[in-house]
Coordinates of N, CA and C in Angstrom, one line a residue:
X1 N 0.8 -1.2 0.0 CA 0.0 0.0 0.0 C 0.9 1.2 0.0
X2 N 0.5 2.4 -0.9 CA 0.9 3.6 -1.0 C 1.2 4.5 0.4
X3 N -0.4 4.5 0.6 CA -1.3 5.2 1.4 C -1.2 4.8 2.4
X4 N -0.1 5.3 3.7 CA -0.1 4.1 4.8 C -0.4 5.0 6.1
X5 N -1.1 4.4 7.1 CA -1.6 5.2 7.7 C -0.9 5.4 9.3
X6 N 0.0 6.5 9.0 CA 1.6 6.5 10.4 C 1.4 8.4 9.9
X7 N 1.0 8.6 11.6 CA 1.4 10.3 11.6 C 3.1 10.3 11.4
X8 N 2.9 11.9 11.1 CA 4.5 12.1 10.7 C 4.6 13.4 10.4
X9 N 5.7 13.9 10.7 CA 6.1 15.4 11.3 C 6.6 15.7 9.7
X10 N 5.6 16.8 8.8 CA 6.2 17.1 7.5 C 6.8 18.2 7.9
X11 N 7.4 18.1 8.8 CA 8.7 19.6 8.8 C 10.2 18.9 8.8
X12 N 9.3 17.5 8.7 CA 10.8 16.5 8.9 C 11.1 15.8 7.8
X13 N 9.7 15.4 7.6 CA 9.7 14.4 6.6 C 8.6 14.5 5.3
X14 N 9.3 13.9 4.3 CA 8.4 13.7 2.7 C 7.9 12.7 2.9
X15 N 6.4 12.2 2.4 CA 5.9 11.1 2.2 C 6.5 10.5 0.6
X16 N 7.0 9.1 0.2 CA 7.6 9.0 -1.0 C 6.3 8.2 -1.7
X17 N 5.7 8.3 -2.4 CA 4.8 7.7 -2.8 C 5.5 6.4 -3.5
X18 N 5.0 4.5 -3.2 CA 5.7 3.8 -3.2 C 4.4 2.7 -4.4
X19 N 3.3 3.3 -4.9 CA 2.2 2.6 -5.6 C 1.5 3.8 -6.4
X20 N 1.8 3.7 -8.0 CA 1.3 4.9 -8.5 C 0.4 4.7 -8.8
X21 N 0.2 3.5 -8.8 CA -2.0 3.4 -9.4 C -2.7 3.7 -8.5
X22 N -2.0 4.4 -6.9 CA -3.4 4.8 -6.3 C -2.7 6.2 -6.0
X23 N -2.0 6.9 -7.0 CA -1.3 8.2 -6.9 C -1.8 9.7 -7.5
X24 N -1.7 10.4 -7.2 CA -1.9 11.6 -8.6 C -1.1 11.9 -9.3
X25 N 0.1 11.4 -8.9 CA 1.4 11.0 -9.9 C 1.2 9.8 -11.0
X26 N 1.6 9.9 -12.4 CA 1.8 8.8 -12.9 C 2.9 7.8 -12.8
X27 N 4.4 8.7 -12.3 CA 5.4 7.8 -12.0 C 6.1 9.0 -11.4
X28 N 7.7 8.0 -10.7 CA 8.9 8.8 -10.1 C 8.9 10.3 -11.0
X29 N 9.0 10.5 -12.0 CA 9.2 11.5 -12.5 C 8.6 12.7 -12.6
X30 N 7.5 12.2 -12.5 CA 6.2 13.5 -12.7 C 6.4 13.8 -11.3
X31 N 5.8 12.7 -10.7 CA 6.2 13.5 -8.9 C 7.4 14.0 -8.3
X32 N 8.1 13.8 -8.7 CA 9.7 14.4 -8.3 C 9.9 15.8 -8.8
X33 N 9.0 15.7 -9.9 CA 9.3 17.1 -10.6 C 8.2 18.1 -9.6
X34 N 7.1 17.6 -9.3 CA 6.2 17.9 -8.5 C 6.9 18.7 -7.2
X35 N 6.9 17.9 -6.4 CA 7.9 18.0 -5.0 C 8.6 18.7 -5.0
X36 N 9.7 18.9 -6.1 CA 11.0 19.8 -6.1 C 10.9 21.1 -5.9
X37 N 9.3 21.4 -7.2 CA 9.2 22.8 -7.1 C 8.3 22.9 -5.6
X38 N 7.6 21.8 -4.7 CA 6.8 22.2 -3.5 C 7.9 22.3 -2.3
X39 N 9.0 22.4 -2.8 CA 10.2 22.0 -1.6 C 11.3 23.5 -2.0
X40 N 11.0 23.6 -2.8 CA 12.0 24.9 -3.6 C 11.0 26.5 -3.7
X41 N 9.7 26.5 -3.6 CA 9.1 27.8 -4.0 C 9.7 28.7 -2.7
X42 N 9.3 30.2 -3.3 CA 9.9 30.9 -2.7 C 11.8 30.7 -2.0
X43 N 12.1 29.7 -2.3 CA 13.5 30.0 -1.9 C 14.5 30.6 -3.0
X44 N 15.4 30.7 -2.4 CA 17.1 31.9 -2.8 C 17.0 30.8 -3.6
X45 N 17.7 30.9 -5.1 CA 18.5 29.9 -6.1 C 17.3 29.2 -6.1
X46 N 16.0 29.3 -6.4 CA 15.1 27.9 -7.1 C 15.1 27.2 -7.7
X47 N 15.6 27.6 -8.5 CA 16.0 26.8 -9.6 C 17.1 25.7 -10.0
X48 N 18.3 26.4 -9.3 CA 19.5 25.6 -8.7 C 19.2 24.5 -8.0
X49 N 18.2 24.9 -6.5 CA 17.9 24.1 -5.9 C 16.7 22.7 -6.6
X50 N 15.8 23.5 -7.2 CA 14.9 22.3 -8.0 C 15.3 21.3 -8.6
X51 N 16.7 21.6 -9.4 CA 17.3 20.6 -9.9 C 17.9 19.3 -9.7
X52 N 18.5 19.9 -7.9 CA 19.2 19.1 -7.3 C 17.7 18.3 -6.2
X53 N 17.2 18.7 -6.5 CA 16.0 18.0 -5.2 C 15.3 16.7 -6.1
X54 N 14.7 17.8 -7.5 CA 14.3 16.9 -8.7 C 14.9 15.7 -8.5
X55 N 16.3 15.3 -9.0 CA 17.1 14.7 -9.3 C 17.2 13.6 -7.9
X56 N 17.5 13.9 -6.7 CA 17.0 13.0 -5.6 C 16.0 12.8 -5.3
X57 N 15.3 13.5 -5.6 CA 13.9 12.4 -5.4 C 13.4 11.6 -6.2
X58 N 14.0 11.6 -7.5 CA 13.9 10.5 -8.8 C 14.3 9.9 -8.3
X59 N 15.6 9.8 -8.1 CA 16.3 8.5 -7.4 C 15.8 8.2 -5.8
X60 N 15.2 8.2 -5.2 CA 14.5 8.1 -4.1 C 13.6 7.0 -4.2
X61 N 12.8 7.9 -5.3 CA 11.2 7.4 -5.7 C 11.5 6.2 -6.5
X62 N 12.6 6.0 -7.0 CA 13.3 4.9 -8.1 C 13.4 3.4 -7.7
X63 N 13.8 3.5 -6.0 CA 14.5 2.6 -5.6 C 13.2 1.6 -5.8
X64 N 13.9 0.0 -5.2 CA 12.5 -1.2 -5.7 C 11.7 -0.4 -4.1
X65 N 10.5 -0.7 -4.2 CA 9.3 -0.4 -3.2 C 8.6 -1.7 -2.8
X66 N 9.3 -2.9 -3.5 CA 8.4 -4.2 -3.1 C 7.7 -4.4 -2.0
X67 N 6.7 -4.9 -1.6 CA 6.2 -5.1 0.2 C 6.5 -4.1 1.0
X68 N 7.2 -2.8 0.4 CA 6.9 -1.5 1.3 C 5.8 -1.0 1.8
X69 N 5.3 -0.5 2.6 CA 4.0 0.0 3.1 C 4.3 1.3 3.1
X70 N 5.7 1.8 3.3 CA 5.3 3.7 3.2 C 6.9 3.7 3.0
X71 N 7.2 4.6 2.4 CA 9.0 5.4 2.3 C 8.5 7.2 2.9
X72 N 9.5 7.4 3.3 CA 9.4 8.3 4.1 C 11.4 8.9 3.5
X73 N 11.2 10.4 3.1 CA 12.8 11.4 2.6 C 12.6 12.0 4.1
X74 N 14.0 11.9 4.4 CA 14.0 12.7 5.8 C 14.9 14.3 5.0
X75 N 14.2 14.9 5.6 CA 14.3 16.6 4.8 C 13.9 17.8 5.8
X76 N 14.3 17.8 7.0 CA 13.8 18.9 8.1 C 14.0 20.0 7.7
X77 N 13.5 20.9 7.9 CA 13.3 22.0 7.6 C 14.2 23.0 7.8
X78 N 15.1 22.8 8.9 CA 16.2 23.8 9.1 C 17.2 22.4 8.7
X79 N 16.9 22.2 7.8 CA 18.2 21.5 7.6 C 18.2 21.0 5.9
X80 N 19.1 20.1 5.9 CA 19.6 19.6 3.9 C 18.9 17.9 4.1
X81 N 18.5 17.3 3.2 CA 17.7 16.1 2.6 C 18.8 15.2 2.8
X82 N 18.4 14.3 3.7 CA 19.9 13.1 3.7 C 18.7 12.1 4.5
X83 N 18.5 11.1 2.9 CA 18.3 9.8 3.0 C 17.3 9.5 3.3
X84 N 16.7 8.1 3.5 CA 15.2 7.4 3.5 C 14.8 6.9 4.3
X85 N 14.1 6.4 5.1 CA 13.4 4.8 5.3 C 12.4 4.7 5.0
X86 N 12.4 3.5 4.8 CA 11.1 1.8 4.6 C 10.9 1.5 6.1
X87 N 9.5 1.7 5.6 CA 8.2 0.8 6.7 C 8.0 0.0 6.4
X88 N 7.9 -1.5 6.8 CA 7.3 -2.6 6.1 C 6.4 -2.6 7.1
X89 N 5.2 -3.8 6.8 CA 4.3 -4.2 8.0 C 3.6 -5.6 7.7
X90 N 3.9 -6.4 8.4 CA 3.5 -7.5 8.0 C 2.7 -8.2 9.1
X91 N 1.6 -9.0 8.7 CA 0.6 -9.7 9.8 C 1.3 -10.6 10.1
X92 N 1.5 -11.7 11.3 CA 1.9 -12.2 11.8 C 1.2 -13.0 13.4
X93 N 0.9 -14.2 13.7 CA -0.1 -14.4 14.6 C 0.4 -14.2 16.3
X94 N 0.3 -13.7 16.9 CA 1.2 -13.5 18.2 C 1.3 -14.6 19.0
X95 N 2.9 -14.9 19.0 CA 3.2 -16.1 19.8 C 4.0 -15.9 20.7
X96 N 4.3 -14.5 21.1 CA 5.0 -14.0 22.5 C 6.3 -13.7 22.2
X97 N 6.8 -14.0 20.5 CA 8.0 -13.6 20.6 C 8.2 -12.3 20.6
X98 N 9.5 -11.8 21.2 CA 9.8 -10.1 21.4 C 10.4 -9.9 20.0
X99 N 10.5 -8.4 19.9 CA 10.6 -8.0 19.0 C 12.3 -7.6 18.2
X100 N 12.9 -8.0 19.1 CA 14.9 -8.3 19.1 C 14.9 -9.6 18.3
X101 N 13.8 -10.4 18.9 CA 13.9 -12.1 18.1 C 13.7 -12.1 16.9
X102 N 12.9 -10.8 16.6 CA 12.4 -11.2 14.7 C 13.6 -9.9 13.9
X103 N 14.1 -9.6 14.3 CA 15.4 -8.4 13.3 C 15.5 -9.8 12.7
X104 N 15.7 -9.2 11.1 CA 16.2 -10.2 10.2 C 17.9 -10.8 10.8
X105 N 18.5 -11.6 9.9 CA 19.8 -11.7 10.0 C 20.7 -10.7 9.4
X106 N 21.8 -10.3 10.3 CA 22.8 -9.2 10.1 C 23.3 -9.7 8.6
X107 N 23.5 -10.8 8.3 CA 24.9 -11.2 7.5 C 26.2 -10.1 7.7
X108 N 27.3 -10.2 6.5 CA 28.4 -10.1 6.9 C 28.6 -8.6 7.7
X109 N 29.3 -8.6 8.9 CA 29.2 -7.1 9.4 C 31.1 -6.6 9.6
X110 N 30.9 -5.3 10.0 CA 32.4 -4.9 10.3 C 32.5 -5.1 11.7
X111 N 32.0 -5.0 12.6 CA 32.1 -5.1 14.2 C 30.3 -5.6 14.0
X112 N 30.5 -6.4 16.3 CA 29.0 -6.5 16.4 C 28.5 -5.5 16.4
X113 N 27.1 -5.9 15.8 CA 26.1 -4.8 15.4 C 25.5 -4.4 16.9
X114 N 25.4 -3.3 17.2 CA 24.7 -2.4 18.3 C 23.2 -2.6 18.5
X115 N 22.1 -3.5 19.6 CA 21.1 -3.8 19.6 C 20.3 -3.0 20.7
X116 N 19.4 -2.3 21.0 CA 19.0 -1.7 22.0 C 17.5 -1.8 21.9
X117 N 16.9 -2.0 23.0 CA 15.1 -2.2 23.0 C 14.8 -0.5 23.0
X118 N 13.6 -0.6 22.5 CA 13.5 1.0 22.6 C 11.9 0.9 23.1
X119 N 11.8 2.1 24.1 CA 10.5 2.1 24.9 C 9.5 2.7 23.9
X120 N 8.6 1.8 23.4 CA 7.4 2.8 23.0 C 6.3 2.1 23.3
X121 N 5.4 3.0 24.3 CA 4.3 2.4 24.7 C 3.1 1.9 24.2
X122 N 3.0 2.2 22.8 CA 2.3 1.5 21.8 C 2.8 -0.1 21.2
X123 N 3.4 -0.2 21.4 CA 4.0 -1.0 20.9 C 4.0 -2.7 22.6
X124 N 3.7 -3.8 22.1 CA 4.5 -4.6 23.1 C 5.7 -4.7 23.2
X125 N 6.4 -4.9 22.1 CA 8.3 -4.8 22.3 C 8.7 -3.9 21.2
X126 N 9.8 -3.5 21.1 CA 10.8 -3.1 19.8 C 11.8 -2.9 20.1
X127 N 12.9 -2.9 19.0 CA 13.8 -2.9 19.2 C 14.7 -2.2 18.0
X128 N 15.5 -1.5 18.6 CA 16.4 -1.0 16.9 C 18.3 -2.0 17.2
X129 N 18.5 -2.0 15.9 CA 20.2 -2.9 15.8 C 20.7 -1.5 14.8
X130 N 22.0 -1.0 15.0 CA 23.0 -0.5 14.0 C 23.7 -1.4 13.9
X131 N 24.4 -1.3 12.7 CA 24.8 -2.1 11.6 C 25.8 -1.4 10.9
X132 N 27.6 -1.9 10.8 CA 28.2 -1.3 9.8 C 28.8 -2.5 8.7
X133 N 28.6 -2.2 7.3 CA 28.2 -3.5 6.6 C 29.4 -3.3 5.8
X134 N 30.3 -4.0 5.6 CA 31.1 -3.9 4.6 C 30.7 -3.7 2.8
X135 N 31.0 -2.7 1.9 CA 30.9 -3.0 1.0 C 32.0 -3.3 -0.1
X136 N 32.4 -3.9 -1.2 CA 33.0 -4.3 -1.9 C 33.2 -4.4 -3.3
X137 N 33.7 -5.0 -4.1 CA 34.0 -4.4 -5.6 C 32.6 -4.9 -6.4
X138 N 32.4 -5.7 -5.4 CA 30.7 -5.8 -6.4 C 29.3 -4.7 -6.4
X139 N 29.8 -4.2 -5.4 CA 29.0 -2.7 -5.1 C 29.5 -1.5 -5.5
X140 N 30.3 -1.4 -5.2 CA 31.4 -0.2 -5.9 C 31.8 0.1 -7.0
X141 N 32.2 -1.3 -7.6 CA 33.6 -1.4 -8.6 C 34.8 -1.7 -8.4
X142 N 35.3 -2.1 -9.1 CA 37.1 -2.8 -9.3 C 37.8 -2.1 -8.5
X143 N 38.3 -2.5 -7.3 CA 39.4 -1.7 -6.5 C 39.3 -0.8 -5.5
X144 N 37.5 -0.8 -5.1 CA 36.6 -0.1 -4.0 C 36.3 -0.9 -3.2
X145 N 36.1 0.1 -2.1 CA 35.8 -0.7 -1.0 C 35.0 0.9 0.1
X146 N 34.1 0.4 0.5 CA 33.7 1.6 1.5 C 32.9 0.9 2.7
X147 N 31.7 1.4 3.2 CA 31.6 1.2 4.5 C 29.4 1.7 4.4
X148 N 29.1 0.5 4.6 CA 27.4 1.2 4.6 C 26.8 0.7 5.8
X149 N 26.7 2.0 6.8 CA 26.0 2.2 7.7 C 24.5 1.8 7.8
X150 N 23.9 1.0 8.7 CA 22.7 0.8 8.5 C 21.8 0.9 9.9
X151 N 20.6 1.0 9.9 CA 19.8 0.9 11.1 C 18.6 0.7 11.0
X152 N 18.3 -0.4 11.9 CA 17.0 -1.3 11.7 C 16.1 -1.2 12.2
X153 N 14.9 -1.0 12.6 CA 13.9 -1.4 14.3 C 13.0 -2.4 13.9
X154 N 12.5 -3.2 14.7 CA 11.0 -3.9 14.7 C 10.6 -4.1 15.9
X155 N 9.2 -4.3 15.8 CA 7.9 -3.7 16.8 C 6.5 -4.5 17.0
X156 N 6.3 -4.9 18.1 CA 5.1 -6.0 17.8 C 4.1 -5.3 18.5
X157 N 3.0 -5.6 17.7 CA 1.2 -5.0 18.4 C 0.8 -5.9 17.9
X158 N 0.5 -7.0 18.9 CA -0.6 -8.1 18.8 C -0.4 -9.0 17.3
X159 N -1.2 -9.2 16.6 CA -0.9 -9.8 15.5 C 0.1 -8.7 14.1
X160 N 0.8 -7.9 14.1 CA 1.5 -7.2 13.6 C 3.0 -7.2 13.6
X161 N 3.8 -7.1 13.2 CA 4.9 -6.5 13.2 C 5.9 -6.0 11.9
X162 N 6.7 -4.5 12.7 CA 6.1 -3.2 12.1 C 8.0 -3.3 11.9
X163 N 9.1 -2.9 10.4 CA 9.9 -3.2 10.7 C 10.3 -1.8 9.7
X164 N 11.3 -0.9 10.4 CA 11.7 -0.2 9.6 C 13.2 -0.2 9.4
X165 N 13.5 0.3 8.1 CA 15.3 0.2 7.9 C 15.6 1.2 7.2
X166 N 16.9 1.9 7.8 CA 17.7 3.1 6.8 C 19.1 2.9 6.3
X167 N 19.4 3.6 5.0 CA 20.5 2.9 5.5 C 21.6 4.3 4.9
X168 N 23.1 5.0 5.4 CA 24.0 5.8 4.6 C 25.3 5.6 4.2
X169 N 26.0 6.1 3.7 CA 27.2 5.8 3.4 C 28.0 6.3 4.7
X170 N 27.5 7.3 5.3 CA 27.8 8.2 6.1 C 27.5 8.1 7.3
X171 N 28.2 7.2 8.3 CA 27.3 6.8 9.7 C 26.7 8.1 10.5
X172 N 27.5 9.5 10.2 CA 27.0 10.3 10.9 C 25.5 11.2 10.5
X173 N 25.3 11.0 9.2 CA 24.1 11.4 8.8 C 22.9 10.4 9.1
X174 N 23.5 9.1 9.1 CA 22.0 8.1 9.8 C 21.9 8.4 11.1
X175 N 23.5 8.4 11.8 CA 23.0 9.2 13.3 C 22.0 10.0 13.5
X176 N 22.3 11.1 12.7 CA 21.1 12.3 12.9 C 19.6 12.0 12.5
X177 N 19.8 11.6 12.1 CA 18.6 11.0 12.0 C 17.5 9.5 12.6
X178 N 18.1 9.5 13.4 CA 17.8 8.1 14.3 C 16.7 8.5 15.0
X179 N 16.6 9.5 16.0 CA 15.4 9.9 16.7 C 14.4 10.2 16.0
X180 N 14.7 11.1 15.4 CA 13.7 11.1 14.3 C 12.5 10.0 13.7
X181 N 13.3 8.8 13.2 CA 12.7 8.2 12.4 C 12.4 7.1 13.7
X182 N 13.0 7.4 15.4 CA 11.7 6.5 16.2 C 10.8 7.5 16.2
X183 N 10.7 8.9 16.5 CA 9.2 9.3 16.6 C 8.4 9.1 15.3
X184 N 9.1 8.6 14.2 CA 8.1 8.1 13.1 C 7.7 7.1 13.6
X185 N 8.1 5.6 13.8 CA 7.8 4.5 14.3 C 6.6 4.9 15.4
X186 N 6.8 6.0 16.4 CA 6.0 5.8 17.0 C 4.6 6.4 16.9
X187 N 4.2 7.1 15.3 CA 3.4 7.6 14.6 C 2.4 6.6 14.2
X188 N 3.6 5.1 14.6 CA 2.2 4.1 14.0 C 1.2 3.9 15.1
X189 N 0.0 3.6 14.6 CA -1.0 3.4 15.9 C -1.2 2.0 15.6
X190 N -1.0 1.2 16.6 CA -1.2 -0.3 17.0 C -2.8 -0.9 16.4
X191 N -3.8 0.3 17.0 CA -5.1 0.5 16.7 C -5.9 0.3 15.9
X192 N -4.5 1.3 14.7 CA -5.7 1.6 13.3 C -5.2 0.6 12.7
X193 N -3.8 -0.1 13.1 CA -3.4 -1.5 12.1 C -4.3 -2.5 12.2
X194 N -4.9 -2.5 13.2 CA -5.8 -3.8 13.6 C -6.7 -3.5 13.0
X195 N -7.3 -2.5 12.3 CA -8.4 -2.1 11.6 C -8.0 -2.3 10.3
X196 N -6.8 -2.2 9.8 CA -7.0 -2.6 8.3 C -7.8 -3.5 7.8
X197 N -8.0 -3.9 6.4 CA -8.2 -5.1 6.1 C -7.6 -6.2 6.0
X198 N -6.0 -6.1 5.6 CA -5.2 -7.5 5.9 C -5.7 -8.2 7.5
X199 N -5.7 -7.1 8.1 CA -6.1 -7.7 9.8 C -7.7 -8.7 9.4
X200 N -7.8 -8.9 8.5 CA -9.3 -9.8 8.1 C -8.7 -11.4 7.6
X201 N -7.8 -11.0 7.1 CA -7.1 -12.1 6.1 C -6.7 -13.4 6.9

């Protein structure tokens, strides 16, 4: 689903539209073109700036969206656009497991990954893991090598669980953005998920 139903602070954040047949966009491009100028009016350099926003949010809006439930551009207002996360949400029958037990697998990492429960009272458990992942000539190219910072949470409400991931080249810009993207987590309402229709299925 596009259309996913998690409050969220648009002084922080862009909604990325992730399903264009329920959009007023026809695709990444029309909407990016959209956006750029709703992200750029009235400012110094428009135009300069339109081009460079355009151009990331094509690539944004580009990436695969498979089983995504919402993408979310972190873009605060007193500040410059650095990077995404994915919401997934998937039904699941509650069998008491906590929410540390379902993080997918790390695979290969540079050091152990950093795991911390995180309190939100909507939620029965959750938990977020950082993650610094090696990358290599298959990601890069012939004779590269860099470093992809990542950070993960998941969250159980009864038959649900809610898993989001970011990920940067740049451990310090996912930093800044960590709190952030739990008060988005905590925008989900346990509530209205139980009201969807999958909750029928």
């Amino acid at each position: 689903m596009s259309v996913f139903p998690i409050g969220f602070d648009p002084d922080v954040w862009v909604r990325v539209p992730t399903d264009w047949q329920n959009e007023a966009w026809p695709d990444a491009a029309v909407w990016a073109a959209w956006v750029a100028e709703e992200l750029t009016r009235a400012r110094e350099n428009a135009a300069h700036w339109n081009e460079v926003l355009r151009e990331e949010a094509a690539r944004i809006a580009g990436f695969p969206a498979d089983r995504i439930s919402a993408r979310f551009w972190y873009f605060p207002i007193d500040g410059e656009p650095r990077g995404w996360v994915d919401v997934f949400v998937q039904r699941r029958d509650a069998d008491g497991t906590d929410a540390v037990d379902l993080l997918p697998d790390a695979g290969a990492t540079l050091i152990e990954p950093a795991i911390d429960l995180v309190d939100d009272e909507g939620f029965t458990s959750a938990a977020r893991r950082l993650t610094l992942v090696p990358l290599g000539e298959s990601s890069l190219g012939a004779g590269r090598s860099g470093i992809l910072s990542k950070a993960e949470w998941t969250a159980v409400a009864g038959d649900w669980i809610v898993y989001l991931v970011s990920f940067d080249t740049d451990p310090r810009r996912l930093t800044a953005r960590l709190l952030d993207i739990e008060t988005l987590l905590g925008g989900i309402n346990p509530e209205v998920l139980a009201a969807l229709p999958e909750a029928a299925s």
